[in-house]
Short mmCIF file of C-alpha atoms and ligand atoms in Angstrom, two decimals:
data_model
loop_
_atom_site.label_atom_id
_atom_site.label_comp_id
_atom_site.label_asym_id
_atom_site.label_seq_id
_atom_site.Cartn_x
_atom_site.Cartn_y
_atom_site.Cartn_z
CA UNK W 1 117.67 102.44 86.48
CA UNK W 2 117.11 103.26 90.13
CA UNK W 3 114.91 101.04 92.23
CA UNK W 4 112.55 101.24 95.19
CA UNK W 5 110.56 98.22 96.32
CA UNK W 6 107.62 98.74 94.09
CA UNK W 7 108.53 101.45 91.59
CA UNK W 8 111.43 101.42 89.14
CA UNK W 9 112.52 104.68 87.57
CA UNK W 10 114.76 105.81 84.76
CA UNK W 11 115.18 109.03 82.82
CA UNK W 12 115.74 109.14 79.07
CA UNK W 13 116.27 112.66 77.74
CA UNK W 14 113.27 114.68 78.85
CA UNK W 15 111.16 111.60 79.63
CA UNK W 16 110.91 110.16 83.15
CA UNK W 17 109.86 106.50 83.13
CA UNK W 18 108.17 104.96 86.16
CA UNK W 19 107.42 101.23 86.15
CA UNK W 20 105.08 99.65 88.65
CA UNK W 21 106.83 96.59 90.02
CA UNK W 22 104.79 94.24 92.24
CA UNK W 23 104.74 91.20 89.97
CA UNK W 24 103.56 88.72 92.61
CA UNK W 25 100.25 90.54 92.99
CA UNK W 26 99.89 91.70 89.37
CA UNK W 27 100.95 95.23 90.33
CA UNK W 28 98.14 95.66 92.86
CA UNK W 29 98.25 99.19 94.25
CA UNK W 30 98.85 99.47 97.98
CA UNK W 31 99.04 102.60 100.09
CA UNK W 32 102.82 102.80 100.19
CA UNK W 33 103.08 102.45 96.42
CA UNK W 34 100.50 105.16 95.80
CA UNK W 35 102.26 107.49 98.21
CA UNK W 36 105.62 106.91 96.52
CA UNK W 37 104.05 107.27 93.08
CA UNK W 38 102.50 110.63 94.00
CA UNK W 39 105.81 111.80 95.47
CA UNK W 40 107.84 110.72 92.42
CA UNK W 41 105.40 112.34 90.02
CA UNK W 42 105.48 115.60 91.98
CA UNK W 43 109.27 115.53 91.92
CA UNK W 44 109.31 115.09 88.14
CA UNK W 45 106.61 117.73 87.76
CA UNK W 46 108.87 120.21 89.54
CA UNK W 47 112.01 119.23 87.58
CA UNK W 48 112.58 121.49 84.55
CA UNK W 49 114.62 118.83 82.75
CA UNK W 50 111.58 116.49 82.66
CA UNK W 51 108.82 117.24 80.17
CA UNK W 52 106.80 114.02 80.11
CA UNK W 53 106.17 111.23 82.61
CA UNK W 54 105.72 107.71 81.23
CA UNK W 55 103.95 105.34 83.62
CA UNK W 56 104.17 101.64 82.75
CA UNK W 57 103.19 98.33 84.24
CA UNK W 58 104.59 94.98 83.18
CA UNK W 59 103.63 92.93 80.15
CA UNK W 60 101.24 90.81 82.28
CA UNK W 61 99.68 93.60 84.30
CA UNK W 62 99.47 97.35 84.27
CA UNK W 63 97.73 97.07 87.68
CA UNK W 64 95.06 94.58 88.78
CA UNK W 65 93.46 97.06 91.16
CA UNK W 66 93.86 98.20 94.70
CA UNK W 67 95.51 95.59 96.92
CA UNK W 68 92.60 93.46 98.09
CA UNK W 69 94.71 92.01 100.91
CA UNK W 70 94.97 95.51 102.42
CA UNK W 71 91.22 96.05 102.39
CA UNK W 72 89.80 92.61 103.19
CA UNK W 73 89.29 93.18 106.91
CA UNK W 74 89.01 96.98 106.88
CA UNK W 75 86.02 98.77 108.33
CA UNK W 76 84.56 102.00 107.04
CA UNK W 77 86.44 103.88 109.78
CA UNK W 78 89.72 102.18 108.77
CA UNK W 79 89.21 103.12 105.14
CA UNK W 80 88.32 106.73 105.95
CA UNK W 81 91.25 107.20 108.30
CA UNK W 82 93.72 105.95 105.66
CA UNK W 83 92.91 109.02 103.57
CA UNK W 84 94.22 107.16 100.54
CA UNK W 85 92.49 109.39 98.03
CA UNK W 86 94.75 112.29 98.91
CA UNK W 87 97.47 110.44 96.96
CA UNK W 88 95.18 110.18 93.95
CA UNK W 89 94.42 113.92 94.22
CA UNK W 90 98.16 114.60 94.07
CA UNK W 91 98.42 112.59 90.86
CA UNK W 92 95.41 114.40 89.43
CA UNK W 93 97.23 117.70 90.07
CA UNK W 94 100.33 116.79 88.01
CA UNK W 95 100.66 119.44 85.31
CA UNK W 96 103.00 117.69 82.88
CA UNK W 97 101.64 115.15 80.38
CA UNK W 98 101.52 111.57 81.65
CA UNK W 99 101.67 108.78 79.05
CA UNK W 100 100.44 105.34 80.15
CA UNK W 101 102.00 102.17 78.72
CA UNK W 102 99.34 99.54 79.40
CA UNK W 103 99.65 95.81 78.84
CA UNK W 104 97.65 93.01 80.47
CA UNK W 105 95.26 93.72 83.33
CA UNK W 106 94.08 97.28 84.04
CA UNK W 107 91.36 96.61 86.59
CA UNK W 108 89.60 98.49 89.37
CA UNK W 109 92.07 101.01 90.80
CA UNK W 110 94.34 100.06 87.88
CA UNK W 111 91.73 101.25 85.38
CA UNK W 112 91.24 104.37 87.51
CA UNK W 113 94.98 105.04 87.51
CA UNK W 114 95.01 104.58 83.74
CA UNK W 115 92.24 107.19 83.50
CA UNK W 116 94.41 109.62 85.51
CA UNK W 117 96.94 109.47 82.66
CA UNK W 118 96.68 111.69 79.60
CA UNK W 119 97.61 109.53 76.61
CA UNK W 120 97.01 105.79 76.96
CA UNK W 121 98.99 103.45 74.72
CA UNK W 122 97.64 99.98 75.08
CA UNK W 123 98.75 96.50 74.05
CA UNK W 124 96.23 94.41 72.14
CA UNK W 125 96.43 92.06 75.16
CA UNK W 126 95.04 94.60 77.62
CA UNK W 127 92.01 93.63 79.72
CA UNK W 128 90.34 96.67 81.19
CA UNK W 129 87.52 96.85 83.68
CA UNK W 130 86.00 97.91 86.98
CA UNK W 131 85.32 94.54 88.63
CA UNK W 132 84.89 95.85 92.18
CA UNK W 133 81.30 94.65 92.17
CA UNK W 134 82.62 91.06 92.10
CA UNK W 135 84.17 91.60 95.55
CA UNK W 136 81.29 93.47 97.14
CA UNK W 137 82.38 97.06 96.63
CA UNK W 138 82.36 99.63 93.82
CA UNK W 139 84.89 101.94 92.15
CA UNK W 140 86.19 104.60 94.52
CA UNK W 141 88.99 106.49 92.74
CA UNK W 142 86.92 108.06 90.00
CA UNK W 143 85.82 104.89 88.20
CA UNK W 144 82.16 105.80 88.09
CA UNK W 145 82.88 109.40 87.08
CA UNK W 146 85.81 109.44 84.65
CA UNK W 147 84.59 106.26 82.97
CA UNK W 148 81.11 107.72 82.46
CA UNK W 149 82.55 110.90 81.01
CA UNK W 150 84.77 108.86 78.68
CA UNK W 151 82.33 106.22 77.43
CA UNK W 152 78.82 107.46 78.30
CA UNK W 153 76.26 106.27 80.81
CA UNK W 154 75.01 103.06 79.16
CA UNK W 155 78.47 101.60 78.59
CA UNK W 156 79.75 102.73 82.00
CA UNK W 157 76.78 101.06 83.68
CA UNK W 158 77.50 97.83 81.80
CA UNK W 159 81.18 97.86 82.82
CA UNK W 160 80.61 98.85 86.46
CA UNK W 161 77.55 96.68 87.11
CA UNK W 162 78.60 93.52 85.26
CA UNK W 163 82.29 93.74 86.20
CA UNK W 164 83.20 92.46 82.75
CA UNK W 165 86.60 93.05 81.18
CA UNK W 166 86.91 95.03 77.95
CA UNK W 167 89.37 94.04 75.26
CA UNK W 168 91.82 96.71 74.11
CA UNK W 169 89.92 97.02 70.85
CA UNK W 170 86.61 97.63 72.64
CA UNK W 171 88.26 100.19 74.91
CA UNK W 172 89.66 101.96 71.86
CA UNK W 173 86.28 102.06 70.12
CA UNK W 174 84.79 103.55 73.30
CA UNK W 175 87.41 106.31 73.53
CA UNK W 176 88.88 105.00 76.76
CA UNK W 177 92.40 104.50 75.38
CA UNK W 178 94.35 106.45 72.80
CA UNK W 179 96.13 103.79 70.74
CA UNK W 180 96.19 99.99 70.56
CA UNK W 181 99.37 98.35 69.31
CA UNK W 182 100.62 94.78 68.74
CA UNK W 183 101.70 93.17 71.99
CA UNK W 184 105.43 93.34 71.29
CA UNK W 185 105.30 97.15 70.83
CA UNK W 186 103.29 98.29 73.88
CA UNK W 187 106.23 99.86 75.71
CA UNK W 188 108.23 101.12 72.71
CA UNK W 189 105.21 102.80 71.17
CA UNK W 190 104.38 104.51 74.48
CA UNK W 191 107.99 105.65 74.70
CA UNK W 192 107.79 107.02 71.15
CA UNK W 193 104.66 108.96 72.05
CA UNK W 194 106.40 110.32 75.17
CA UNK W 195 109.43 111.39 73.12
CA UNK W 196 107.22 113.13 70.55
CA UNK W 197 105.41 115.09 73.28
CA UNK W 198 108.70 115.86 75.03
CA UNK W 199 109.95 117.54 71.84
CA UNK W 200 107.03 120.01 71.85
CA UNK W 201 106.91 123.33 73.68
CA UNK W 202 106.58 122.37 77.37
CA UNK W 203 104.40 125.29 78.43
CA UNK W 204 102.05 124.61 75.51
CA UNK W 205 101.81 120.97 76.62
CA UNK W 206 100.98 121.96 80.20
CA UNK W 207 98.37 124.50 79.16
CA UNK W 208 96.83 122.13 76.63
CA UNK W 209 96.61 119.38 79.25
CA UNK W 210 94.90 121.71 81.69
CA UNK W 211 92.47 122.85 79.06
CA UNK W 212 91.50 119.35 77.89
CA UNK W 213 90.97 118.25 81.50
CA UNK W 214 88.76 121.29 82.06
CA UNK W 215 86.29 119.75 79.61
CA UNK W 216 85.59 117.06 82.23
CA UNK W 217 85.10 119.38 85.14
CA UNK W 218 83.65 122.67 83.98
CA UNK W 219 80.68 123.92 82.00
CA UNK W 220 81.51 124.68 78.36
CA UNK W 221 81.42 128.48 78.50
CA UNK W 222 83.68 128.54 81.57
CA UNK W 223 86.14 126.05 80.06
CA UNK W 224 86.19 128.02 76.79
CA UNK W 225 86.99 131.17 78.77
CA UNK W 226 89.92 129.44 80.46
CA UNK W 227 91.08 128.01 77.12
CA UNK W 228 91.25 131.52 75.70
CA UNK W 229 93.22 132.75 78.71
CA UNK W 230 95.70 129.85 78.45
CA UNK W 231 96.05 130.48 74.70
CA UNK W 232 96.81 134.19 75.21
CA UNK W 233 99.32 133.39 77.97
CA UNK W 234 101.42 131.39 75.53
CA UNK W 235 102.13 134.61 73.61
CA UNK W 236 104.27 135.63 76.57
CA UNK W 237 106.60 132.65 76.08
CA UNK W 238 109.91 132.39 74.23
CA UNK W 239 108.70 129.11 72.78
CA UNK W 240 105.86 130.83 70.91
CA UNK W 241 108.36 133.26 69.35
CA UNK W 242 110.74 130.39 68.55
CA UNK W 243 108.03 128.05 67.24
CA UNK W 244 106.54 130.55 64.85
CA UNK W 245 109.95 131.92 63.73
CA UNK W 246 111.17 128.36 63.07
CA UNK W 247 108.08 127.67 60.97
CA UNK W 248 108.60 130.79 58.87
CA UNK W 249 112.33 130.09 58.51
CA UNK W 250 111.58 126.47 57.54
CA UNK W 251 113.68 124.95 60.32
CA UNK W 252 113.02 122.77 63.37
CA UNK W 253 112.14 124.74 66.50
CA UNK W 254 114.30 124.42 69.58
CA UNK W 255 112.04 124.77 72.62
CA UNK W 256 113.41 125.77 76.00
CA UNK W 257 110.26 125.68 78.11
CA UNK W 258 110.46 129.41 78.74
N1 CO8 D 301 95.04 92.64 95.08
C1 CO8 D 301 95.85 91.75 95.68
N2 CO8 D 301 96.35 90.66 95.04
C2 CO8 D 301 96.00 90.46 93.77
C3 CO8 D 301 95.16 91.35 93.07
C4 CO8 D 301 94.66 92.50 93.80
N3 CO8 D 301 93.87 93.43 93.22
N4 CO8 D 301 94.98 90.88 91.82
C5 CO8 D 301 95.71 89.76 91.72
N5 CO8 D 301 96.32 89.49 92.89
C6 CO8 D 301 97.20 88.37 93.19
C7 CO8 D 301 96.42 87.06 93.34
O1 CO8 D 301 95.87 86.96 94.64
C8 CO8 D 301 97.50 86.04 93.06
O2 CO8 D 301 98.29 85.89 94.22
P1 CO8 D 301 98.82 84.39 94.64
O3 CO8 D 301 99.73 83.98 93.50
O4 CO8 D 301 99.55 84.64 95.91
O5 CO8 D 301 97.60 83.53 94.73
C9 CO8 D 301 98.37 86.72 92.01
O6 CO8 D 301 98.07 88.11 92.10
C10 CO8 D 301 98.06 86.25 90.61
O7 CO8 D 301 96.66 86.39 90.41
P2 CO8 D 301 95.73 85.18 89.89
O8 CO8 D 301 96.30 83.86 90.30
O9 CO8 D 301 94.33 85.48 90.31
O10 CO8 D 301 95.93 85.34 88.30
P3 CO8 D 301 94.87 85.00 87.15
O11 CO8 D 301 95.62 85.19 85.87
O12 CO8 D 301 94.19 83.71 87.42
O13 CO8 D 301 93.75 86.16 87.27
C11 CO8 D 301 92.95 88.43 87.52
C12 CO8 D 301 94.10 87.48 87.06
C13 CO8 D 301 91.72 88.21 86.65
C14 CO8 D 301 93.46 89.85 87.36
C15 CO8 D 301 92.62 88.13 89.00
O14 CO8 D 301 93.82 88.11 89.77
C16 CO8 D 301 91.69 89.12 89.62
O15 CO8 D 301 90.48 89.06 89.41
N6 CO8 D 301 92.25 90.07 90.43
C17 CO8 D 301 91.44 91.02 91.17
C18 CO8 D 301 90.92 92.11 90.27
C19 CO8 D 301 90.06 93.06 91.07
O16 CO8 D 301 89.05 92.68 91.62
N7 CO8 D 301 90.47 94.34 91.09
C20 CO8 D 301 89.73 95.35 91.82
C21 CO8 D 301 90.26 95.47 93.21
S1 CO8 D 301 89.31 96.58 94.22
C22 CO8 D 301 89.79 98.12 93.69
O17 CO8 D 301 90.62 98.26 92.85
C23 CO8 D 301 89.10 99.27 94.38
C24 CO8 D 301 89.73 100.57 93.98
C25 CO8 D 301 89.33 101.60 94.95
C26 CO8 D 301 90.12 102.87 94.82
C27 CO8 D 301 91.60 102.73 94.92
C28 CO8 D 301 92.07 102.80 96.33
C29 CO8 D 301 93.55 102.54 96.46
#
C-alpha cells in the first residue's frame, strides 16, 4: 500500500483502491485532498491495467463533508477564487466505473462525493445527509441536483432543508445507494462488486457508465440516440467478438479491453 498524507492507495488485479485517510476530522474533504483525489483518479482512468476504481472511507466515516475549518472565515471572494469545483468536475469526468465503499458518516460534501460514484455499497451503519443548512450554508457540489434526481423533489427538500441524517436502509429504499450490507462486510462486499465489474468487458463498462449518466443530464430522446451510438460502437471491439463467441462455445470470456 502506498501512502500520501490523506489518501492511501493499493492495486489488486484490475481494481485500484483509494482510501480517504483523515481520521481526526472524520475524513473531511479539504482542497489538497480533493486535488490529489482528482489527480489519482485521472491517473487510474488513463491506466489500461486498471478497470475499476474503488473509493473507500474508514469504518467510522466515509467523509463528514467539506472541511469546515477551511471555510469558517472565508468570504465569497475567497471561495470563488479557490475554484474548488474544478476538482469535482475532474472526478465527474472519470470514464471508468467507480465503486464507493461507504461506512459511517457520508455528509455534505461526503454525500456529494458518494453521489459522484457509480455503485454505492453501504454499511448498515451509514448515516447519510446534507446538513449544510445547520452551519448556515447549503450543498454546493451537486447536492441539490444529484440528490433530487435520485430521490425526487419532496424527499430531497426534506433532506436538504431539515439537515437530517438518513439511515442506510432509508437511503436504499430511496434509490440513493446500491446495496446495504452488515457492518462487518462493507469493504469486502464493495471489493467483490469491484472485482465482478473488473471482470467484464472494459469498453462495455465505460460506455454503459456514460449512457446511464446521460439519463441525468439529457432529454430522453437525445440520451436514447447516444445509447444507440454507444451500443453500435461496441460491435467494433474485440471484446464483443470474444464475449459472444465464448457464450456460444460455452466457455468463460477473456476480455482484453480492445
Ligand atoms: N470539517 C472539519 N472537521 C470535522 C468535520 C468537518 N466537516 N466533521 C467532523 N469534524 C471533526 C470535529 O470537529 C472533531 O474534531 P475534534 O476532535 O478536533 O473536536 C472530529 O472531527 C470528530 O467529530 P465529532 O467530535 O463532532 O464527532 P461526533 O461523533 O460527535 O459527530 C458528526 C459526528 C455528526 C459527523 C459531526 O462531526 C458533524 O456534524 N460534522 C459536520 C458535518 C457537516 O456539517 N458536514 C457538512 C460540511 S459543509 C459541506 O460539506 C459543504 C460542501 C460544499 C461542496 C464541497 C466543497 C469542497
